[in-house]
Structures are given as structure tokens and as C-alpha cells.
PDB file of C-alpha atoms in Angstrom:
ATOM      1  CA  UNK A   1       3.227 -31.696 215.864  1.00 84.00           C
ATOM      2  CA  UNK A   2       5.525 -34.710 214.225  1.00 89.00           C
ATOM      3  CA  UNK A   3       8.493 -35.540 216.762  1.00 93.00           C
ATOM      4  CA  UNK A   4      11.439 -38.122 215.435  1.00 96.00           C
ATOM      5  CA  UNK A   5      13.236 -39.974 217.857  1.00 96.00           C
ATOM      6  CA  UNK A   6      16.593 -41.538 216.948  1.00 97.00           C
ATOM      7  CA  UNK A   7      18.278 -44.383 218.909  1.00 93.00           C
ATOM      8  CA  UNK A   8      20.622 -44.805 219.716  1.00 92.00           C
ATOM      9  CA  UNK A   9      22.528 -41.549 219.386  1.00 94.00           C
ATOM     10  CA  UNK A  10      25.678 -43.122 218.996  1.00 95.00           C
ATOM     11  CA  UNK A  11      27.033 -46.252 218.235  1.00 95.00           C
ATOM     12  CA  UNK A  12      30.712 -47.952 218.261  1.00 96.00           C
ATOM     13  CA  UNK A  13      30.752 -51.750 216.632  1.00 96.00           C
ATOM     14  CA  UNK A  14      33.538 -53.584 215.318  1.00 96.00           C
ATOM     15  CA  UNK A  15      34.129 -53.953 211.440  1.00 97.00           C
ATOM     16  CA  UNK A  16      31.734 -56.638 210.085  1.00 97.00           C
ATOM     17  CA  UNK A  17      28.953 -56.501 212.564  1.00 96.00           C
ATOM     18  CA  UNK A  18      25.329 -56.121 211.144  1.00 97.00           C
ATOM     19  CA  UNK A  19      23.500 -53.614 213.358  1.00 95.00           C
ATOM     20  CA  UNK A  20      20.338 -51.909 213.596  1.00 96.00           C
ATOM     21  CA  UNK A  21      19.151 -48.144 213.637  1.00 96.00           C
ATOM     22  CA  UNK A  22      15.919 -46.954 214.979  1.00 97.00           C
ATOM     23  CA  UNK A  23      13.697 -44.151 214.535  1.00 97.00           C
ATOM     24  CA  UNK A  24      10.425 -43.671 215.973  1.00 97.00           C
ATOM     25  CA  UNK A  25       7.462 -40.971 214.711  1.00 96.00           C
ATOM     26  CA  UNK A  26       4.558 -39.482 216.839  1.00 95.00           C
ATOM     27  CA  UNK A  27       2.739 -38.571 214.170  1.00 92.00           C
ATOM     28  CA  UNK A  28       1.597 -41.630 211.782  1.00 91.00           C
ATOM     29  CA  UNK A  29       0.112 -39.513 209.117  1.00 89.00           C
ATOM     30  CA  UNK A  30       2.844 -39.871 206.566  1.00 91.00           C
ATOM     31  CA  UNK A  31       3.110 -39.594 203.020  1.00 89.00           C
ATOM     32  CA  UNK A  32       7.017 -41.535 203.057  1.00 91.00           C
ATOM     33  CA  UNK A  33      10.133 -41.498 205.189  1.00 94.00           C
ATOM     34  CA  UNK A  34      13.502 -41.252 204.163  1.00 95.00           C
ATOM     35  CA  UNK A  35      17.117 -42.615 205.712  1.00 97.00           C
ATOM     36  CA  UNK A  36      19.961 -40.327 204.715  1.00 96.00           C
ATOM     37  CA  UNK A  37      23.582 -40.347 205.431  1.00 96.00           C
ATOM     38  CA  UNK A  38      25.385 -37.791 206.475  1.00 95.00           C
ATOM     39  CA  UNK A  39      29.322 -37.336 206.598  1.00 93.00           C
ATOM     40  CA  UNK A  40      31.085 -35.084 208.727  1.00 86.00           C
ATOM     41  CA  UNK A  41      30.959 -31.271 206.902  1.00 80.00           C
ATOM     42  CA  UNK A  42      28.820 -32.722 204.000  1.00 83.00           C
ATOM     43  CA  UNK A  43      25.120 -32.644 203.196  1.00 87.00           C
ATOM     44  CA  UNK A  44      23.042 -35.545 203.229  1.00 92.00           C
ATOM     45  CA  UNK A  45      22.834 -38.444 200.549  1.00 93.00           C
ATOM     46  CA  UNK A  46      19.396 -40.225 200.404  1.00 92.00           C
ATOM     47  CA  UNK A  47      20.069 -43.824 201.304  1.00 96.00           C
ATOM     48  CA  UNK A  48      16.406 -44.758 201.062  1.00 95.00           C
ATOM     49  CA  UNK A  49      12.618 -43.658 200.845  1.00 93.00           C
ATOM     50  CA  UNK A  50      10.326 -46.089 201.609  1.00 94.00           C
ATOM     51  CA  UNK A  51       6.345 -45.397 200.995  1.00 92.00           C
ATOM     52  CA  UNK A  52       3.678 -45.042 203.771  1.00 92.00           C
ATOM     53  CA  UNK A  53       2.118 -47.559 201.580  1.00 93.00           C
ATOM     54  CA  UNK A  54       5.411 -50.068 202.011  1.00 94.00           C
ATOM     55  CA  UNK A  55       7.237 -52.390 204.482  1.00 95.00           C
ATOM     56  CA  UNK A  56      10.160 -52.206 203.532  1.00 95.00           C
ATOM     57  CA  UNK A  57      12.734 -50.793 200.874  1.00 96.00           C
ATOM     58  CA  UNK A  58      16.849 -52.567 200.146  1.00 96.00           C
ATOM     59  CA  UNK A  59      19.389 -51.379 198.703  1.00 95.00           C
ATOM     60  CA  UNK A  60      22.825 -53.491 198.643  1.00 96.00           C
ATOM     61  CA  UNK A  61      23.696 -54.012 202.268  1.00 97.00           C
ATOM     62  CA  UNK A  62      21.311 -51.658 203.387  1.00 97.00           C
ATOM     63  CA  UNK A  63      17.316 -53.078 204.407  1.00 97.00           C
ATOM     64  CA  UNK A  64      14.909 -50.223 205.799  1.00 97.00           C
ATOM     65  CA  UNK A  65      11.574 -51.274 207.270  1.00 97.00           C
ATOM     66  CA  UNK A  66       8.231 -49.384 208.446  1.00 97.00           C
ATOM     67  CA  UNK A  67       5.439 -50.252 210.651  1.00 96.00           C
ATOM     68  CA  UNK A  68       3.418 -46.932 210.287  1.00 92.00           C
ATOM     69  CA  UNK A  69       0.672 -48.126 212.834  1.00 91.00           C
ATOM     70  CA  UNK A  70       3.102 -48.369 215.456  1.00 94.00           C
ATOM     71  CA  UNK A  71       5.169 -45.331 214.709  1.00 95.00           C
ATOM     72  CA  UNK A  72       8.966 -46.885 213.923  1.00 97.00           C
ATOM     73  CA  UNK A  73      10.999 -47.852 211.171  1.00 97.00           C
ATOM     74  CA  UNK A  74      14.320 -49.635 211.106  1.00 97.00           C
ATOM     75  CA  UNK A  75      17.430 -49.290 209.182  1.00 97.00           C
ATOM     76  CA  UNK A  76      19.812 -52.383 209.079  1.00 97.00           C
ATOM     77  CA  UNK A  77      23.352 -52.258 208.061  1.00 97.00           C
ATOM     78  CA  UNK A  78      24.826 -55.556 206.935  1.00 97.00           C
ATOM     79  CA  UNK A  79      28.487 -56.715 207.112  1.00 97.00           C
ATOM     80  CA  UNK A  80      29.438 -53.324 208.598  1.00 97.00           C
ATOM     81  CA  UNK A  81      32.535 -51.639 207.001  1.00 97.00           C
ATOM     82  CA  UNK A  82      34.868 -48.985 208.082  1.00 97.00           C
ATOM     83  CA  UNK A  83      33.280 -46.541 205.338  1.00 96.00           C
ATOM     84  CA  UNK A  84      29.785 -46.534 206.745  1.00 97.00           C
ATOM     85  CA  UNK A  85      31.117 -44.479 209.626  1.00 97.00           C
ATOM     86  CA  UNK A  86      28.735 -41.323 209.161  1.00 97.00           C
ATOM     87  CA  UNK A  87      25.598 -39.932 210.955  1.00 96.00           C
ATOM     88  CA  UNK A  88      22.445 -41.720 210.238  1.00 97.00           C
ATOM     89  CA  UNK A  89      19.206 -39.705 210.073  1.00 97.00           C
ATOM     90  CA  UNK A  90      15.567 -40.438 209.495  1.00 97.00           C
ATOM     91  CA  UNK A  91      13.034 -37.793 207.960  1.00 96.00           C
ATOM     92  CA  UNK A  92       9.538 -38.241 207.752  1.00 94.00           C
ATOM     93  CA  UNK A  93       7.340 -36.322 205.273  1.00 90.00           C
ATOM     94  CA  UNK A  94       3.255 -35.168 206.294  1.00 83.00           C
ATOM     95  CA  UNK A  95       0.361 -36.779 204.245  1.00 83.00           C
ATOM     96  CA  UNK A  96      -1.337 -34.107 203.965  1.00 75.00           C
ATOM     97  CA  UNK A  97      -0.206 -31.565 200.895  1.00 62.00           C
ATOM     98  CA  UNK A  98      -1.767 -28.714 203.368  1.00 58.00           C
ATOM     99  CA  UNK A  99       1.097 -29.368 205.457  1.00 52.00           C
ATOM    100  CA  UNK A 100       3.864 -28.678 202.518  1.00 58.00           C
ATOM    101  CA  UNK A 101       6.478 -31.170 201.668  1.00 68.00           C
ATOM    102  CA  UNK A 102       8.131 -30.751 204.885  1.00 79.00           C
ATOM    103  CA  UNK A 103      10.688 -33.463 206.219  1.00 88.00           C
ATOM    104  CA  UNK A 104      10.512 -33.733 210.033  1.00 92.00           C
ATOM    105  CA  UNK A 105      14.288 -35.453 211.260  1.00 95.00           C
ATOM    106  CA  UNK A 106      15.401 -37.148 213.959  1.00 96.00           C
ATOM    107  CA  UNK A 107      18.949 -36.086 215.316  1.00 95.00           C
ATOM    108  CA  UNK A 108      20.738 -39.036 213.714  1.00 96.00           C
ATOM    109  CA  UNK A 109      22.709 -41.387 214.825  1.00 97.00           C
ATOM    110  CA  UNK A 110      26.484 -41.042 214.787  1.00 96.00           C
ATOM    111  CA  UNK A 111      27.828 -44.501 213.711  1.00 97.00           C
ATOM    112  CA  UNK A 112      31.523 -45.534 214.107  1.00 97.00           C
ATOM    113  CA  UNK A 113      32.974 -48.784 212.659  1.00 97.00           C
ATOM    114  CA  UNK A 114      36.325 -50.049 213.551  1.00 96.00           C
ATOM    115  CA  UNK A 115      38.139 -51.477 211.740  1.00 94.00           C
TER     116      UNK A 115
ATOM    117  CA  UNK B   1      22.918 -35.290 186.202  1.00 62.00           C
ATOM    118  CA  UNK B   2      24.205 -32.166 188.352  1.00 79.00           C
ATOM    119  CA  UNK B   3      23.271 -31.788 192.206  1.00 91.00           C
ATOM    120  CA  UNK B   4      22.224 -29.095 194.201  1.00 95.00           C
ATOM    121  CA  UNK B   5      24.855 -26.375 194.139  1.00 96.00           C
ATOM    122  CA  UNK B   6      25.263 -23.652 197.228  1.00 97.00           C
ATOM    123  CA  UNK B   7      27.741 -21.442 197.872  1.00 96.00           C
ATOM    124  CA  UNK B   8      29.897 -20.232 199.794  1.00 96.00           C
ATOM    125  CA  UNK B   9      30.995 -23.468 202.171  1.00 95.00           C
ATOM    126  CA  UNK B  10      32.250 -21.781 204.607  1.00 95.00           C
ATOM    127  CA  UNK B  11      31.648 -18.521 206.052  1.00 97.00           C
ATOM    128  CA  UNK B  12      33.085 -16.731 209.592  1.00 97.00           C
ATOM    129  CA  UNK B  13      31.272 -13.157 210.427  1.00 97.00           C
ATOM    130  CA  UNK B  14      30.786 -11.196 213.978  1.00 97.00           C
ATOM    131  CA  UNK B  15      27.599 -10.810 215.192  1.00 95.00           C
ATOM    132  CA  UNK B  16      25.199  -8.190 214.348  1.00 96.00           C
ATOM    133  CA  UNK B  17      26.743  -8.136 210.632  1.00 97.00           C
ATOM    134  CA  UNK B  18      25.062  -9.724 207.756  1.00 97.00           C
ATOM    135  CA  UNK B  19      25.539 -12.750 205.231  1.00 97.00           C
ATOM    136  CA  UNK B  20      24.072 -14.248 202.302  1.00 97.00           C
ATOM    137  CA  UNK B  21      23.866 -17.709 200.957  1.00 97.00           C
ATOM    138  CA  UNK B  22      23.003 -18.676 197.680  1.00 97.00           C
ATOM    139  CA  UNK B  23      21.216 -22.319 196.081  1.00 97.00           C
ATOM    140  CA  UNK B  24      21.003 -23.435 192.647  1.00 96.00           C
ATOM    141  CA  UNK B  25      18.586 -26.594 192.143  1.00 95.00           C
ATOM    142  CA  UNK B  26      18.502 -29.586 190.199  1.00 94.00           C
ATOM    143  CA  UNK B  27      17.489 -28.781 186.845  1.00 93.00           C
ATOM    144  CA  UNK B  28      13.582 -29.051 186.683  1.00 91.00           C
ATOM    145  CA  UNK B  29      13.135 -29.078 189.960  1.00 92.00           C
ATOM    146  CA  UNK B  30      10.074 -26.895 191.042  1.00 90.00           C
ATOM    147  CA  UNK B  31      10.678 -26.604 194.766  1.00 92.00           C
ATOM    148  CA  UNK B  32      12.809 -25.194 196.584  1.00 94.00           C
ATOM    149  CA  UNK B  33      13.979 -25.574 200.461  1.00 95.00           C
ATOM    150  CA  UNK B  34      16.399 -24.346 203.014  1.00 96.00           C
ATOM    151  CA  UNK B  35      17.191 -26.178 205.908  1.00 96.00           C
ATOM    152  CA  UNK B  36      19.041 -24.756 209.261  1.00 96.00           C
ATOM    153  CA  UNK B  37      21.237 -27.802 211.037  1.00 95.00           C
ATOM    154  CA  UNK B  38      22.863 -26.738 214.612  1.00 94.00           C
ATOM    155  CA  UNK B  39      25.774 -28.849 215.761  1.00 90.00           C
ATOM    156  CA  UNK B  40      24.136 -32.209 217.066  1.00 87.00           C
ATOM    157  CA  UNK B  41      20.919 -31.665 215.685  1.00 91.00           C
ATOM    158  CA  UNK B  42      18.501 -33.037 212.682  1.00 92.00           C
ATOM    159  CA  UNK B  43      18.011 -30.393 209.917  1.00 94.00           C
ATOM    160  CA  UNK B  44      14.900 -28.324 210.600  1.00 94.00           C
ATOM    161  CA  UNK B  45      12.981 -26.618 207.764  1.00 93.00           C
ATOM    162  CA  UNK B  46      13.229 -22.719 207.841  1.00 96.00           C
ATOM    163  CA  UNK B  47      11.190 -21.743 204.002  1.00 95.00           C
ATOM    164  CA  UNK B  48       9.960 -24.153 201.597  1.00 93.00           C
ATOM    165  CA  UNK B  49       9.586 -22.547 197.780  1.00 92.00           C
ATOM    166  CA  UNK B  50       7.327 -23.672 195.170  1.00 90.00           C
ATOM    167  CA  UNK B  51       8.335 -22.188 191.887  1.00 87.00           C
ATOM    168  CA  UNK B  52       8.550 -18.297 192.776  1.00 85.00           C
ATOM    169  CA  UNK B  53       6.089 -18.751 195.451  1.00 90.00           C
ATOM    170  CA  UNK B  54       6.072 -19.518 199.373  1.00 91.00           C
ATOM    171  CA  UNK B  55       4.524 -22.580 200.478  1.00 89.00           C
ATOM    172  CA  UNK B  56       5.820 -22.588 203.788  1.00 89.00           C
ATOM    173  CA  UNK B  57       7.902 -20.192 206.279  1.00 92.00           C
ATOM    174  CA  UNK B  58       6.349 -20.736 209.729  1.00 90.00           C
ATOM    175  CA  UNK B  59       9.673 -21.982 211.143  1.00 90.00           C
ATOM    176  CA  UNK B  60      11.354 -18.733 209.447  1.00 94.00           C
ATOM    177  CA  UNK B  61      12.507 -16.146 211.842  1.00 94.00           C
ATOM    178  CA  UNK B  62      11.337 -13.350 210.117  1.00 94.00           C
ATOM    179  CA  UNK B  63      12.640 -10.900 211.911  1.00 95.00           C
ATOM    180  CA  UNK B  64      16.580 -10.909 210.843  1.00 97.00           C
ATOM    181  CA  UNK B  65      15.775 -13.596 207.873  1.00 97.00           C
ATOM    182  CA  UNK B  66      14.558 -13.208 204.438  1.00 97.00           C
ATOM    183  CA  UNK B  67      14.898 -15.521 201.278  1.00 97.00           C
ATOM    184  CA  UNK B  68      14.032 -15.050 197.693  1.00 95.00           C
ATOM    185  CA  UNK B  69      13.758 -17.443 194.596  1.00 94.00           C
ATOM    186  CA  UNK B  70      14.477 -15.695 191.438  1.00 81.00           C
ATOM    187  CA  UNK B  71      12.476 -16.462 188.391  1.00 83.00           C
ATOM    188  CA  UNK B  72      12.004 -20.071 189.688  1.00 81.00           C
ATOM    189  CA  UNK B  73      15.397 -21.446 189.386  1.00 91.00           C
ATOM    190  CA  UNK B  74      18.125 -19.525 192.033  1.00 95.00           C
ATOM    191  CA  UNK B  75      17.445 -18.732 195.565  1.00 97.00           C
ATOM    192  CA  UNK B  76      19.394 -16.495 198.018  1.00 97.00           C
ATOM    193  CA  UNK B  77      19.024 -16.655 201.811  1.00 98.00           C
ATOM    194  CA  UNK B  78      19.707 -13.640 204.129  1.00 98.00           C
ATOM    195  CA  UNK B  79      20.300 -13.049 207.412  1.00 97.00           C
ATOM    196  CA  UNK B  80      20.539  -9.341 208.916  1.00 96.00           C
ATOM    197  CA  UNK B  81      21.948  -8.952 211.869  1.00 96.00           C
ATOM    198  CA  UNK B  82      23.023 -12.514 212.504  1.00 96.00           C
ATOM    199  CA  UNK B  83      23.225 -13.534 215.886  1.00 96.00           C
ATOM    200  CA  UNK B  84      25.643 -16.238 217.617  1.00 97.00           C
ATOM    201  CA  UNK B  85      22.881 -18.467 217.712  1.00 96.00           C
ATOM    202  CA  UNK B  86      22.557 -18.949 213.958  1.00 97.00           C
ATOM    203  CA  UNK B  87      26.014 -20.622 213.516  1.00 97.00           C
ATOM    204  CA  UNK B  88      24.639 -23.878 212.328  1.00 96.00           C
ATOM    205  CA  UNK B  89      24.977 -25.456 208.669  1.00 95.00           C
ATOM    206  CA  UNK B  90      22.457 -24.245 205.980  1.00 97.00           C
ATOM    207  CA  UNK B  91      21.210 -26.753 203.668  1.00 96.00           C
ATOM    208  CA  UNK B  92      19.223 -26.262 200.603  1.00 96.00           C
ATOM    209  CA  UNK B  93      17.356 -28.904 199.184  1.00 94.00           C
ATOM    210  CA  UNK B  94      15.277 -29.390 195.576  1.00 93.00           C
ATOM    211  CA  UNK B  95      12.923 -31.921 194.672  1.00 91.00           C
ATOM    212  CA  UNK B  96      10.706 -32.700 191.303  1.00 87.00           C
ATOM    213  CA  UNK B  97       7.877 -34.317 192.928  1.00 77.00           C
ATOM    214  CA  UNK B  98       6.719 -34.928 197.125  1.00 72.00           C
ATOM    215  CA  UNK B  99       8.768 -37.950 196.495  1.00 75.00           C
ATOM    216  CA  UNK B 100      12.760 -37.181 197.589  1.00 84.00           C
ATOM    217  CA  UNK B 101      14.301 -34.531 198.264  1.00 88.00           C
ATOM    218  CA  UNK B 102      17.801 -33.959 197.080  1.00 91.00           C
ATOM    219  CA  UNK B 103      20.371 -31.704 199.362  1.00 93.00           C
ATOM    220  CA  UNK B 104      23.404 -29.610 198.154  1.00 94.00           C
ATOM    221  CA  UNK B 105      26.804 -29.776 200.663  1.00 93.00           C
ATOM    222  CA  UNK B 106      25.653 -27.025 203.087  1.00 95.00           C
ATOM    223  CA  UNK B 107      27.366 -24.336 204.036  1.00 96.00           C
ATOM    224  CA  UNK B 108      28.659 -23.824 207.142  1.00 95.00           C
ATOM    225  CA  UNK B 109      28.045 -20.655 209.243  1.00 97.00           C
ATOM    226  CA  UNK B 110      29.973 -19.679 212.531  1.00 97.00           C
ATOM    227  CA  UNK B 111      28.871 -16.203 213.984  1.00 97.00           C
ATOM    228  CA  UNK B 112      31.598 -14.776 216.504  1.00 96.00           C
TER     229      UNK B 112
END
């Protein structure tokens, strides 16, 4: 059974700090993973999927990598901002269609940047 | 392009009564899934669609949940008699291929 492990589970850093999220995955069988965002009583926005066949996906200040073999991916933030404030959670989909299409998450990490 | 759409966002009910939530996907998209979030937790899958049909319920407590799709397109999740235990937010999700998935805003249970 696929466990995600998120850490840290919170994190406080001062406006303009580039930090670093991790998530870890028991389970390397995967067909991608995906960092979301989520704001407090909102869904989640897709921040960014990266492949099991990748290393790494960017987007703006945003870099996500993936080292399937050892079961971890990163998600750094650049230049922090008071708007990135949010949880942070990774999902991991199963390789094998047999399995469905079923993201596995972690339980996010709640990010606060002051300003 | 329009998102998922879910409604209601908010909903307050005693226990032991029942309530209804309802998904409309992304235009196109052929599946279909509801997700059950509890207050400091990651979403966890509860029924995945594909088109009409089920692909996967195992996490779905069957016994006092239920959820339909509707010609391919709407789907309604039920829960009868809800417990205090299922106050969480319910997320539906849609997606064209295994690529992304794409989640409406949730709607937010609290059982008394």
C-alpha cells in the first residue's frame, strides 16, 4: 500500500526566503506525481505534475524534482512572498492502470510567509 | 475553459440525517472522482467513475454512502445516516486522461 510522507508539516519563514518542501513515497511504482496548493476553504490548484519518466518540472518561481529510485521529490519555492501562504500537498498516482487513477497524498504542508 | 463545479459549499446537518452533494466535470472529461478531506489531513479517494461506470470504490463506506454518475457527465454523492465522523470537505475531481486531475472548491460538511 502507497504511504506519502510530508515534511515538514508546518513551516514559518520570513518574506523572501527560498525554501524547500519534501515528500517522500513507499511505493516507487508510479505513473506521475503532482504538487498542489491548497488555500484555506478552497480546493486544490495543480502547481505541477512531473512524469515518473522526469527529474524535474518549473514553473515561474516554483522547481519540483523526483528521484523515483529513492522514493522523494522536492518542491522549491523561490523568493518567497506573502501570497504563497497555503498548504502544500504532494499526490502520487499508481503505474499500474489495474490500480485506477488513484492519487495517494501526503497531509501537506501548511506554509506561512511573513511579510 | 470552465472548472469543476460542486455544490452546495457549505452544509451543517445533525447526525443520523442525510445529505447530498452534487459535481459537474470539466467538459469532456471521462472520469469522475470524489475525494473525502478531514481537518489536517491529505484528500483520500472514496469512488473513482469512468464514464457511467465504477472503476474504483474500495475506500467507499458502503454502508451509509452511495454515488451515482448520470449519463456520464453529473454525479451526486450521498450519505444516509451521516455520522459525526464524516464532517470533512468533499472534493470532486475530473480528468481527460491519467495525466492531471482537476478539483472543484469542495464542499464543506460539519455533522452535529
Amino acid at each position: 500500500k502507497q504511504e506519502v510522507t510530508q515534511i515538514p508539516a508546518a513551516l514559518s519563514v520570513p518574506e523572501g526566503e527560498n525554501l524547500v518542501l519534501n515528500c517522500s513515497f513507499t511505493d516507487s511504482a508510479i505513473y506521475n506525481l503532482q504538487w498542489f496548493r491548497q488555500d484555506p476553504g478552497k480546493g486544490l490548484t495543480s502547481l505541477l505534475l512531473i512524469q515518473s519518466s522526469q527529474r524535474e518540472q518549473t514553473s515561474g518561481r516554483l522547481n519540483a524534482s523526483l528521484d523515483k529510485s529513492s522514493g522523494r521529490s522536492t518542491l522549491y519555492i523561490a523568493a518567497s512572498q506573502p501570497g504563497d501562504s497555503a498548504t502544500y500537498l504532494c499526490a502520487v498516482r499508481p503505474r499500474w492502470e489495474t490500480s485506477g487513477s488513484r492519487l495517494t497524498f501526503g497531509e501537506g504542508t501548511q506554509l506561512t510567509v511573513n511579510p | 475553459e470552465a472548472g469543476v463545479a460542486q455544490s452546495p459549499r457549505y452544509k451543517i446537518i445533525e447526525k443520523r440525517q442525510s445529505v447530498a452533494f452534487w459535481c459537474n466535470p470539466i467538459s469532456g472529461h471521462a472520469t469522475l472522482y470524489w475525494y473525502q478531506q478531514i481537518l489536517g489531513q491529505g484528500p483520500k479517494l472514496l469512488i473513482q467513475f469512468q464514464n457511467n461506470g465504477v472503476v474504483d470504490d474500495s475506500q467507499l463506506p458502503k454502508d451509509r454512502f452511495s454515488a451515482e454518475r448520470l449519463k456520464g457527465v453529473d454525479s451526486t454523492l450521498k450519505i444516509q445516516p451521516a455520522k459525526l465522523e464524516d464532517s470533512a470537505v468533499y472534493l470532486c475531481a475530473s480528468s481527460l486522461t491519467r495525466d492531471e486531475q482537476f478539483f472543484g472548491p469542495g464542499t464543506r460538511l460539519t455533522v452535529l
